[in-house]
Amino acid sequence: MYARTFGATTQGVDGLIISVEVDSSNGLPAFDIVGLPSVAVRESKERVRTAIKNSGLRSRAEKITINLAPASIKKESAGLDLPIAVGLLAAQGRLRPSTCEEFLFIAELSLEGNLRPVAGVLPIAVTAREQGFKKIIVAQENINEALLVDGLEVYAPRTLIELVDFLDGEIELDPALPQPVEEPEGFVELVDDFADVQGQFMAKRALEIAAAGGHNVLMVGVPGSGKTMLAKRMSSILPEMTREEALEVTKIYSIAGKLPQGSGLMTKRPFQNPNHDASTAAIIGGGSNPTPGQVTLAHNGVLFLDELPEFRKPVLEALREPLEERQITISRVNGTLTFPSSMILICAMNPCPCGWNGDPDHVCRCSTLEIKKYTRRLSGPLLDRIDIQLRVPRVKYDDLSSKRRNEPSSMIRKRVSAAREIQTRRLAKYHLFCNAQMTHALIQKLCVLEPAAEVLLKKVFETKKLSARSYDRIIKVGRTIADLAGGMDLISSQHIAEAIKLRSDFEIDN
């Protein structure tokens, strides 16, 4: 007898509906799965048979063939356990095939027959709604994730036998409701705030500009100058995510299996801080079945690379594409996938191997050759993509001991959000939301400089022999500074001078 059910897996950052066709007929007992199943999917036959048996259900010893369509795409998810089990029971007459085709099934099965959560439920639910599904079956832990998509009835039986009784009409299941997310008793969340940062007024100003315009930043300073402390507070001054942005981030974390169990929509902007020994695949993404890397996990948030020259050369050079295109394309034999990576890159480094070059109170033990070798690990094309480059000096004692209350992140965020609103109105028809995303053509159209600003920029461009990319990025930063000042139509020489200062405060001889 033939039956069909529907399951799903993920492909890139999207869901992919899988048609599970099951045929159970007389012949030598066999259980074959075709349609490019991965190892995890091939192993599902053992989980399915054992789960059916331990649930008190019968599965006849027949020749069973299961086809996963479309057959040209490799299937990776253990979440296909449930549609395979339901399809098998329908093919052997235990369930009505017509009833089973009304649902999308997404869950792994334990050997006891319990439904287990899987990664990627949110993008799968989005695709299910787009393809006309009205009802989906998920594990209890995936309820909140599935309910983020409007227009779907979500059911969450705990066991396979409970699901079978529901599909048979022997019991009723109410559509699932959002589940409370419990926090450990006595849990207190520590919030990083710019009010904690003593001194470093120029660095704080630079990060405010970066947050307002979506610009990348490189901070160069001696050990203990507060570079890491500043970077970790960047997320606290970024505007609140829109629902669309939050859904994008939640989809990525769902696919990567990094969404906290039982949680729903992610509302905080991500902050990723990988170690400098991370591989290219870990930073950019990859694998035989490509998964998101750090640049994608930082989408709509911040990627912080501490001790930048210590990262491997291939890793640093691979950053060029996501920094320029705000997405990363990964090609494999089975196809090409594109992951979003619209993030703010914050980098920190010492000025030399020992860390004390340029500090008036410490002696640098590095030779000129050692310093050049250290800084030249960063290529010119990579540095060209970092809009703001500045020195972060050691904090003075008077600043550290000061009792003066510093400006909190909430106040800075108000200015940043106001500047972003100006940019959104200006760039909405181009489907952009911040100045850092502007192309050269848009810069020429939307960024008008005062005559004095033109003269200053020309002088600096010719004196320092800047690249075309550096020219564009100075104007972008100048446009952001003008937006922070109230959204002036013309970019003044004062705005351009500050943008030049923030880009040339630290220069690497490449």
Short mmCIF file of C-alpha atoms in Angstrom, two decimals:
data_model
loop_
_atom_site.label_atom_id
_atom_site.label_comp_id
_atom_site.label_asym_id
_atom_site.label_seq_id
_atom_site.Cartn_x
_atom_site.Cartn_y
_atom_site.Cartn_z
CA MET A 1 0.00 0.00 0.00
CA TYR A 2 1.16 3.52 -0.81
CA ALA A 3 1.01 6.60 1.45
CA ARG A 4 2.52 10.07 1.45
CA THR A 5 3.39 12.49 4.24
CA PHE A 6 5.30 15.75 4.37
CA GLY A 7 8.43 16.58 6.33
CA ALA A 8 11.05 19.29 5.95
CA THR A 9 14.71 20.15 6.18
CA THR A 10 16.70 23.35 5.72
CA GLN A 11 18.70 24.66 2.80
CA GLY A 12 20.83 27.72 3.54
CA VAL A 13 18.63 30.01 5.64
CA ASP A 14 15.36 28.70 4.18
CA GLY A 15 13.16 25.70 4.78
CA LEU A 16 12.68 22.95 2.21
CA ILE A 17 9.52 20.84 2.15
CA ILE A 18 10.19 17.13 1.62
CA SER A 19 7.57 14.77 0.21
CA VAL A 20 7.95 11.41 2.01
CA GLU A 21 6.53 8.62 -0.16
CA VAL A 22 6.16 5.21 1.49
CA ASP A 23 5.34 1.91 -0.19
CA SER A 24 4.80 -1.23 1.91
CA SER A 25 4.20 -4.43 -0.08
CA ASN A 26 4.59 -8.20 0.08
CA GLY A 27 8.06 -9.55 -0.42
CA LEU A 28 11.26 -10.23 1.45
CA PRO A 29 11.38 -7.96 4.53
CA ALA A 30 13.47 -4.86 3.76
CA PHE A 31 13.59 -1.19 4.72
CA ASP A 32 15.16 1.05 2.08
CA ILE A 33 15.36 4.86 2.03
CA VAL A 34 16.16 6.53 -1.31
CA GLY A 35 16.38 10.16 -2.40
CA LEU A 36 19.90 11.18 -1.27
CA PRO A 37 19.51 10.61 2.48
CA SER A 38 22.40 11.58 4.74
CA VAL A 39 23.80 9.19 7.36
CA ALA A 40 21.45 10.68 9.99
CA VAL A 41 18.45 10.09 7.72
CA ARG A 42 19.52 6.54 6.76
CA GLU A 43 19.80 5.72 10.46
CA SER A 44 16.21 6.88 10.98
CA LYS A 45 14.90 3.46 9.88
CA GLU A 46 16.28 1.94 13.10
CA ARG A 47 14.85 4.76 15.23
CA VAL A 48 11.49 4.56 13.47
CA ARG A 49 11.11 0.77 13.76
CA THR A 50 12.12 0.75 17.41
CA ALA A 51 9.94 3.77 18.27
CA ILE A 52 6.90 2.13 16.63
CA LYS A 53 7.52 -1.13 18.52
CA ASN A 54 8.08 0.57 21.90
CA SER A 55 4.94 2.67 21.39
CA GLY A 56 2.84 -0.50 21.31
CA LEU A 57 2.13 -0.22 17.59
CA ARG A 58 2.62 -2.93 15.01
CA SER A 59 4.71 -2.74 11.89
CA ARG A 60 4.42 -5.71 9.54
CA ALA A 61 7.58 -7.33 8.20
CA GLU A 62 7.17 -6.30 4.55
CA LYS A 63 9.26 -4.80 1.80
CA ILE A 64 9.28 -1.08 2.69
CA THR A 65 10.56 1.55 0.29
CA ILE A 66 10.72 5.22 1.25
CA ASN A 67 11.44 7.95 -1.28
CA LEU A 68 12.40 11.47 -0.18
CA ALA A 69 11.54 13.99 -2.91
CA PRO A 70 12.99 16.06 -4.47
CA ALA A 71 15.56 13.32 -5.00
CA SER A 72 18.26 15.68 -6.32
CA ILE A 73 18.84 17.41 -2.94
CA LYS A 74 20.70 15.76 -0.07
CA LYS A 75 18.53 15.39 3.06
CA GLU A 76 20.35 16.09 6.34
CA SER A 77 17.73 16.47 9.09
CA ALA A 78 16.87 13.88 11.74
CA GLY A 79 13.55 15.72 11.84
CA LEU A 80 12.43 13.43 9.00
CA ASP A 81 11.97 10.62 11.56
CA LEU A 82 8.39 11.63 12.30
CA PRO A 83 7.05 11.92 8.73
CA ILE A 84 8.72 8.58 7.90
CA ALA A 85 7.10 6.89 10.91
CA VAL A 86 3.65 8.34 10.17
CA GLY A 87 3.97 7.47 6.48
CA LEU A 88 4.89 3.90 7.34
CA LEU A 89 1.89 3.52 9.66
CA ALA A 90 -0.38 4.95 6.96
CA ALA A 91 1.06 2.65 4.28
CA GLN A 92 0.36 -0.38 6.50
CA GLY A 93 -3.23 0.68 7.17
CA ARG A 94 -2.86 1.94 10.76
CA LEU A 95 -3.67 5.56 9.76
CA ARG A 96 -5.77 7.15 7.03
CA PRO A 97 -3.40 8.49 4.33
CA SER A 98 -5.71 11.42 3.51
CA THR A 99 -5.57 12.67 7.12
CA CYS A 100 -1.77 12.47 7.24
CA GLU A 101 -1.39 14.68 4.15
CA GLU A 102 -3.04 17.61 5.95
CA PHE A 103 -0.06 18.07 8.30
CA LEU A 104 3.63 18.90 8.10
CA PHE A 105 5.63 16.72 10.53
CA ILE A 106 8.88 18.02 12.06
CA ALA A 107 10.49 16.03 14.88
CA GLU A 108 13.12 13.45 15.73
CA LEU A 109 12.03 10.23 17.45
CA SER A 110 13.60 8.67 20.50
CA LEU A 111 13.67 4.87 20.81
CA GLU A 112 10.84 5.15 23.34
CA GLY A 113 8.69 6.98 20.82
CA ASN A 114 9.05 10.48 22.30
CA LEU A 115 9.18 13.53 20.02
CA ARG A 116 12.48 15.38 20.19
CA PRO A 117 13.21 18.96 19.03
CA VAL A 118 15.19 19.72 15.87
CA ALA A 119 17.00 22.79 14.55
CA GLY A 120 15.56 25.02 11.86
CA VAL A 121 11.86 24.94 12.78
CA LEU A 122 11.33 28.69 12.21
CA PRO A 123 12.50 28.81 8.55
CA ILE A 124 10.62 25.55 7.94
CA ALA A 125 7.43 27.07 9.37
CA VAL A 126 7.85 30.15 7.17
CA THR A 127 8.20 27.96 4.08
CA ALA A 128 5.25 25.78 5.17
CA ARG A 129 2.97 28.80 5.35
CA GLU A 130 4.19 30.04 1.95
CA GLN A 131 3.39 26.64 0.40
CA GLY A 132 -0.12 26.51 1.81
CA PHE A 133 0.22 24.30 4.89
CA LYS A 134 -2.15 25.16 7.74
CA LYS A 135 -1.16 22.60 10.40
CA ILE A 136 2.24 21.45 11.61
CA ILE A 137 3.36 18.93 14.22
CA VAL A 138 6.45 19.74 16.30
CA ALA A 139 8.07 18.68 19.58
CA GLN A 140 7.18 20.54 22.78
CA GLU A 141 10.52 22.37 22.83
CA ASN A 142 9.88 23.84 19.35
CA ILE A 143 6.44 25.33 20.14
CA ASN A 144 7.55 28.94 20.69
CA GLU A 145 9.68 28.90 17.56
CA ALA A 146 6.86 27.56 15.34
CA LEU A 147 4.34 30.05 16.78
CA LEU A 148 6.42 32.98 15.52
CA VAL A 149 4.79 32.39 12.12
CA ASP A 150 1.22 33.64 11.87
CA GLY A 151 -1.44 31.59 10.11
CA LEU A 152 -0.32 28.13 11.29
CA GLU A 153 -1.97 25.75 13.73
CA VAL A 154 0.80 24.20 15.79
CA TYR A 155 0.30 20.86 17.58
CA ALA A 156 2.85 19.35 19.93
CA PRO A 157 2.10 15.79 21.09
CA ARG A 158 4.68 14.35 23.46
CA THR A 159 4.79 10.84 22.02
CA LEU A 160 4.22 8.97 18.79
CA ILE A 161 1.25 7.03 20.23
CA GLU A 162 -0.38 10.31 21.31
CA LEU A 163 0.04 11.62 17.75
CA VAL A 164 -1.43 8.42 16.25
CA ASP A 165 -4.48 8.64 18.53
CA PHE A 166 -4.90 12.30 17.54
CA LEU A 167 -4.72 11.53 13.82
CA ASP A 168 -7.19 8.64 14.34
CA GLY A 169 -9.62 10.98 16.07
CA GLU A 170 -9.53 9.02 19.33
CA ILE A 171 -8.27 12.04 21.30
CA GLU A 172 -8.31 15.79 20.75
CA LEU A 173 -5.28 18.05 20.89
CA ASP A 174 -5.69 21.79 21.29
CA PRO A 175 -3.46 24.02 19.16
CA ALA A 176 -0.33 24.86 21.13
CA LEU A 177 0.02 28.16 22.98
CA PRO A 178 3.27 30.07 23.69
CA GLN A 179 5.25 28.43 26.48
CA PRO A 180 6.87 30.51 29.25
CA VAL A 181 10.66 30.59 29.15
CA GLU A 182 11.94 29.90 32.65
CA GLU A 183 15.11 31.51 33.93
CA PRO A 184 17.19 30.01 36.75
CA GLU A 185 16.13 31.12 40.21
CA GLY A 186 18.13 34.12 41.37
CA PHE A 187 19.30 34.87 37.82
CA VAL A 188 20.43 38.49 37.37
CA GLU A 189 21.36 39.64 33.89
CA LEU A 190 24.44 41.86 33.77
CA VAL A 191 24.16 44.59 31.14
CA ASP A 192 27.28 46.14 29.60
CA ASP A 193 26.84 49.92 29.57
CA PHE A 194 28.98 52.79 28.32
CA ALA A 195 28.45 54.44 31.69
CA ASP A 196 31.04 51.97 33.01
CA VAL A 197 33.75 53.23 30.64
CA GLN A 198 36.01 55.86 32.21
CA GLY A 199 37.68 58.29 29.83
CA GLN A 200 38.20 57.24 26.18
CA PHE A 201 35.92 60.00 24.91
CA MET A 202 37.19 59.85 21.32
CA ALA A 203 36.76 56.08 21.15
CA LYS A 204 33.21 56.36 22.50
CA ARG A 205 32.46 59.05 19.93
CA ALA A 206 33.85 56.80 17.17
CA LEU A 207 31.68 53.88 18.24
CA GLU A 208 28.62 56.14 18.37
CA ILE A 209 29.27 57.19 14.77
CA ALA A 210 29.85 53.55 13.79
CA ALA A 211 26.57 52.48 15.39
CA ALA A 212 24.67 55.33 13.74
CA GLY A 213 25.92 54.57 10.23
CA GLY A 214 26.73 50.84 10.40
CA HIS A 215 30.46 51.47 9.91
CA ASN A 216 33.30 49.03 10.61
CA VAL A 217 35.90 50.01 13.24
CA LEU A 218 39.54 49.15 13.99
CA MET A 219 40.84 50.13 17.44
CA VAL A 220 44.60 50.09 17.99
CA GLY A 221 45.95 50.50 21.50
CA VAL A 222 48.27 49.24 24.19
CA PRO A 223 47.21 46.37 26.49
CA GLY A 224 44.66 47.44 29.08
CA SER A 225 43.49 50.53 27.21
CA GLY A 226 39.89 49.26 27.20
CA LYS A 227 39.48 48.13 23.58
CA THR A 228 37.62 44.94 24.49
CA MET A 229 35.50 46.72 27.10
CA LEU A 230 34.44 49.29 24.50
CA ALA A 231 33.67 46.70 21.83
CA LYS A 232 31.49 44.60 24.15
CA ARG A 233 29.29 47.64 24.79
CA MET A 234 28.66 48.31 21.11
CA SER A 235 25.42 46.30 21.03
CA SER A 236 24.01 48.42 23.87
CA ILE A 237 23.89 51.55 21.68
CA LEU A 238 22.52 49.98 18.50
CA PRO A 239 18.83 50.64 17.72
CA GLU A 240 16.26 48.04 18.76
CA MET A 241 15.75 45.38 16.12
CA THR A 242 12.60 45.57 14.01
CA ARG A 243 10.43 42.44 13.93
CA GLU A 244 11.74 41.67 10.45
CA GLU A 245 15.35 41.90 11.63
CA ALA A 246 14.56 39.80 14.70
CA LEU A 247 12.98 37.09 12.53
CA GLU A 248 16.07 37.04 10.28
CA VAL A 249 18.37 36.60 13.27
CA THR A 250 16.14 33.96 14.88
CA LYS A 251 16.03 31.98 11.61
CA ILE A 252 19.84 31.95 11.44
CA TYR A 253 20.25 30.80 15.04
CA SER A 254 17.52 28.19 14.56
CA ILE A 255 19.28 26.70 11.54
CA ALA A 256 22.64 26.75 13.34
CA GLY A 257 21.08 24.94 16.33
CA LYS A 258 22.08 27.81 18.64
CA LEU A 259 18.59 29.00 19.58
CA PRO A 260 18.08 28.46 23.33
CA GLN A 261 15.70 25.55 23.89
CA GLY A 262 12.10 26.66 24.28
CA SER A 263 12.83 30.27 23.32
CA GLY A 264 10.95 32.30 20.75
CA LEU A 265 11.92 35.50 18.96
CA MET A 266 15.44 36.84 19.58
CA THR A 267 15.14 40.53 20.45
CA LYS A 268 18.75 41.38 21.32
CA ARG A 269 21.23 42.12 18.59
CA PRO A 270 23.84 39.36 18.34
CA PHE A 271 27.43 39.86 19.47
CA GLN A 272 29.96 37.30 18.24
CA ASN A 273 33.52 37.17 19.57
CA PRO A 274 35.40 34.22 18.00
CA ASN A 275 38.86 33.16 19.16
CA HIS A 276 41.78 34.06 16.90
CA ASP A 277 42.54 30.38 16.22
CA ALA A 278 39.14 29.88 14.52
CA SER A 279 39.21 28.28 11.08
CA THR A 280 37.99 29.88 7.87
CA ALA A 281 34.91 27.62 7.87
CA ALA A 282 34.09 28.65 11.45
CA ILE A 283 34.27 32.36 10.61
CA ILE A 284 32.82 32.36 7.09
CA GLY A 285 30.68 29.22 7.17
CA GLY A 286 31.06 25.95 5.32
CA GLY A 287 31.09 22.18 5.62
CA SER A 288 29.84 19.50 3.22
CA ASN A 289 26.34 20.75 4.03
CA PRO A 290 27.15 24.45 4.49
CA THR A 291 26.17 25.93 7.85
CA PRO A 292 26.34 29.58 8.99
CA GLY A 293 29.67 30.92 10.24
CA GLN A 294 30.42 33.74 12.66
CA VAL A 295 29.85 36.46 10.02
CA THR A 296 26.29 35.16 9.56
CA LEU A 297 25.64 34.59 13.26
CA ALA A 298 26.55 38.28 13.71
CA HIS A 299 23.96 39.36 11.09
CA ASN A 300 22.17 42.55 12.22
CA GLY A 301 24.61 42.76 15.12
CA VAL A 302 28.34 42.96 15.89
CA LEU A 303 31.30 40.74 15.01
CA PHE A 304 34.25 41.46 17.31
CA LEU A 305 37.71 40.22 16.30
CA ASP A 306 40.18 40.77 19.13
CA GLU A 307 43.93 40.59 18.42
CA LEU A 308 43.18 40.96 14.70
CA PRO A 309 46.70 40.20 13.33
CA GLU A 310 46.67 36.86 15.19
CA PHE A 311 43.92 35.51 12.95
CA ARG A 312 45.05 33.32 10.06
CA LYS A 313 45.73 35.11 6.77
CA PRO A 314 43.08 33.12 4.80
CA VAL A 315 40.48 34.02 7.45
CA LEU A 316 41.27 37.74 7.19
CA GLU A 317 41.20 37.73 3.41
CA ALA A 318 37.93 35.77 3.36
CA LEU A 319 36.32 38.66 5.26
CA ARG A 320 36.49 40.86 2.19
CA GLU A 321 33.33 39.47 0.56
CA PRO A 322 30.97 39.73 3.55
CA LEU A 323 32.29 43.21 4.41
CA GLU A 324 31.72 44.45 0.87
CA GLU A 325 28.62 42.51 -0.22
CA ARG A 326 27.00 42.01 3.24
CA GLN A 327 26.46 38.37 2.34
CA ILE A 328 28.64 35.31 1.86
CA THR A 329 28.29 32.78 -0.96
CA ILE A 330 29.49 29.22 -0.37
CA SER A 331 29.83 26.88 -3.34
CA ARG A 332 29.79 23.11 -3.07
CA VAL A 333 29.37 20.24 -5.54
CA ASN A 334 25.70 19.93 -4.62
CA GLY A 335 24.97 23.62 -5.14
CA THR A 336 25.59 27.18 -4.04
CA LEU A 337 24.16 28.76 -0.90
CA THR A 338 24.11 32.41 0.14
CA PHE A 339 24.03 33.46 3.80
CA PRO A 340 23.35 37.04 4.97
CA SER A 341 26.13 38.86 6.84
CA SER A 342 25.07 42.47 7.32
CA MET A 343 27.02 43.19 10.49
CA ILE A 344 29.28 45.80 12.04
CA LEU A 345 32.86 44.58 12.29
CA ILE A 346 34.75 45.79 15.36
CA CYS A 347 38.45 44.90 15.43
CA ALA A 348 41.09 45.44 18.10
CA MET A 349 44.85 45.03 17.98
CA ASN A 350 48.08 46.06 19.66
CA PRO A 351 50.34 48.48 17.77
CA CYS A 352 53.23 45.99 17.84
CA PRO A 353 54.03 42.44 19.05
CA CYS A 354 54.95 43.58 22.58
CA GLY A 355 52.04 46.01 22.65
CA TRP A 356 53.80 49.16 23.89
CA ASN A 357 54.78 50.97 20.69
CA GLY A 358 53.82 54.64 21.00
CA ASP A 359 53.16 54.52 24.76
CA PRO A 360 55.09 57.30 26.54
CA ASP A 361 55.47 55.39 29.80
CA HIS A 362 56.64 51.99 28.49
CA VAL A 363 59.60 50.95 26.38
CA CYS A 364 58.78 49.09 23.17
CA ARG A 365 61.20 46.19 22.65
CA CYS A 366 60.20 45.55 19.04
CA SER A 367 62.42 46.42 16.11
CA THR A 368 61.10 48.41 13.17
CA LEU A 369 61.17 45.24 11.07
CA GLU A 370 59.16 43.31 13.67
CA ILE A 371 56.54 46.05 13.86
CA LYS A 372 56.17 46.18 10.07
CA LYS A 373 55.94 42.41 9.84
CA TYR A 374 53.24 42.42 12.53
CA THR A 375 51.08 45.17 11.03
CA ARG A 376 51.48 43.92 7.46
CA ARG A 377 49.52 40.81 8.35
CA LEU A 378 46.59 43.08 7.56
CA SER A 379 46.30 43.66 3.83
CA GLY A 380 45.48 47.01 2.26
CA PRO A 381 42.22 45.75 0.69
CA LEU A 382 41.01 44.55 4.11
CA LEU A 383 41.90 47.84 5.83
CA ASP A 384 40.20 49.75 3.01
CA ARG A 385 36.93 48.11 4.08
CA ILE A 386 37.21 49.39 7.66
CA ASP A 387 35.75 52.90 7.74
CA ILE A 388 37.02 54.05 11.15
CA GLN A 389 40.59 53.39 12.31
CA LEU A 390 41.78 55.02 15.51
CA ARG A 391 44.27 54.79 18.34
CA VAL A 392 42.96 54.06 21.82
CA PRO A 393 45.41 55.51 24.40
CA ARG A 394 46.01 54.14 27.87
CA VAL A 395 43.46 55.47 30.38
CA LYS A 396 44.80 58.18 32.67
CA TYR A 397 44.60 57.85 36.45
CA ASP A 398 42.44 60.96 36.79
CA ASP A 399 39.86 59.43 34.43
CA LEU A 400 39.89 56.09 36.25
CA SER A 401 39.48 57.67 39.67
CA SER A 402 36.87 60.20 38.59
CA LYS A 403 33.49 59.96 40.36
CA ARG A 404 31.72 61.75 37.54
CA ARG A 405 28.77 59.82 36.12
CA ASN A 406 29.43 58.94 32.49
CA GLU A 407 26.79 59.08 29.78
CA PRO A 408 24.79 55.82 29.77
CA SER A 409 24.20 53.71 26.68
CA SER A 410 20.51 54.62 26.70
CA MET A 411 21.31 58.27 25.96
CA ILE A 412 23.75 57.40 23.18
CA ARG A 413 21.21 54.97 21.71
CA LYS A 414 18.63 57.77 21.42
CA ARG A 415 21.00 59.80 19.23
CA VAL A 416 21.94 56.71 17.21
CA SER A 417 18.27 55.78 16.67
CA ALA A 418 17.43 59.35 15.57
CA ALA A 419 20.28 59.28 13.02
CA ARG A 420 19.16 55.85 11.77
CA GLU A 421 15.60 57.18 11.27
CA ILE A 422 16.99 59.97 9.08
CA GLN A 423 18.93 57.42 7.04
CA THR A 424 15.94 55.10 6.74
CA ARG A 425 13.82 57.89 5.27
CA ARG A 426 16.59 58.82 2.84
CA LEU A 427 17.42 55.25 1.76
CA ALA A 428 14.05 53.45 2.03
CA LYS A 429 13.33 53.48 -1.70
CA TYR A 430 16.70 51.84 -2.30
CA HIS A 431 15.89 49.10 0.27
CA LEU A 432 18.83 50.18 2.46
CA PHE A 433 18.78 51.31 6.09
CA CYS A 434 22.19 52.81 6.93
CA ASN A 435 24.89 54.93 5.30
CA ALA A 436 27.50 52.16 5.25
CA GLN A 437 25.36 50.30 2.68
CA MET A 438 25.46 53.08 0.08
CA THR A 439 27.10 52.36 -3.27
CA HIS A 440 29.36 54.80 -5.10
CA ALA A 441 26.43 55.86 -7.30
CA LEU A 442 24.25 56.59 -4.27
CA ILE A 443 27.07 58.52 -2.59
CA GLN A 444 27.29 60.79 -5.61
CA LYS A 445 23.52 61.25 -5.59
CA LEU A 446 22.81 61.62 -1.86
CA CYS A 447 26.02 63.00 -0.29
CA VAL A 448 26.50 66.65 -1.27
CA LEU A 449 29.61 68.33 0.15
CA GLU A 450 30.04 72.04 0.87
CA PRO A 451 32.75 73.67 -1.29
CA ALA A 452 35.13 73.89 1.68
CA ALA A 453 34.59 70.19 2.38
CA GLU A 454 35.38 69.38 -1.28
CA VAL A 455 38.64 71.32 -1.05
CA LEU A 456 39.67 69.58 2.17
CA LEU A 457 38.88 66.09 0.89
CA LYS A 458 40.73 66.70 -2.39
CA LYS A 459 43.81 67.85 -0.51
CA VAL A 460 43.82 64.81 1.78
CA PHE A 461 43.09 62.42 -1.11
CA GLU A 462 46.06 63.68 -3.14
CA THR A 463 48.43 64.01 -0.17
CA LYS A 464 47.77 60.57 1.29
CA LYS A 465 47.17 58.92 -2.11
CA LEU A 466 43.91 57.34 -0.94
CA SER A 467 42.08 54.62 -2.84
CA ALA A 468 38.65 55.11 -4.40
CA ARG A 469 37.20 52.91 -1.65
CA SER A 470 38.77 55.13 1.05
CA TYR A 471 37.30 58.20 -0.65
CA ASP A 472 33.81 56.68 -0.56
CA ARG A 473 34.13 55.61 3.07
CA ILE A 474 35.27 59.02 4.28
CA ILE A 475 32.18 60.57 2.67
CA LYS A 476 29.93 57.88 4.20
CA VAL A 477 31.30 58.57 7.67
CA GLY A 478 30.95 62.32 7.05
CA ARG A 479 27.31 61.75 6.05
CA THR A 480 26.72 59.86 9.32
CA ILE A 481 28.31 62.64 11.39
CA ALA A 482 25.99 65.12 9.66
CA ASP A 483 23.01 62.87 10.46
CA LEU A 484 24.00 62.78 14.13
CA ALA A 485 24.07 66.58 14.01
CA GLY A 486 20.43 66.64 12.90
CA GLY A 487 20.48 65.43 9.32
CA MET A 488 21.93 68.48 7.56
CA ASP A 489 21.49 68.43 3.79
CA LEU A 490 25.09 69.44 3.12
CA ILE A 491 28.14 67.72 4.55
CA SER A 492 30.37 70.43 5.99
CA SER A 493 34.15 70.64 6.17
CA GLN A 494 33.85 70.00 9.93
CA HIS A 495 32.08 66.70 9.27
CA ILE A 496 34.66 65.65 6.66
CA ALA A 497 37.55 66.69 8.93
CA GLU A 498 36.24 64.46 11.73
CA ALA A 499 35.73 61.57 9.27
CA ILE A 500 39.31 61.96 8.02
CA LYS A 501 40.62 62.07 11.60
CA LEU A 502 38.75 58.85 12.44
CA ARG A 503 40.22 57.08 9.41
CA SER A 504 43.82 58.32 9.55
CA ASP A 505 44.39 58.40 13.32
CA PHE A 506 46.27 55.12 12.94
CA GLU A 507 47.88 54.20 9.64
CA ILE A 508 49.57 50.97 8.67
CA ASP A 509 52.36 51.10 6.17
CA ASN A 510 51.42 48.48 3.62
#
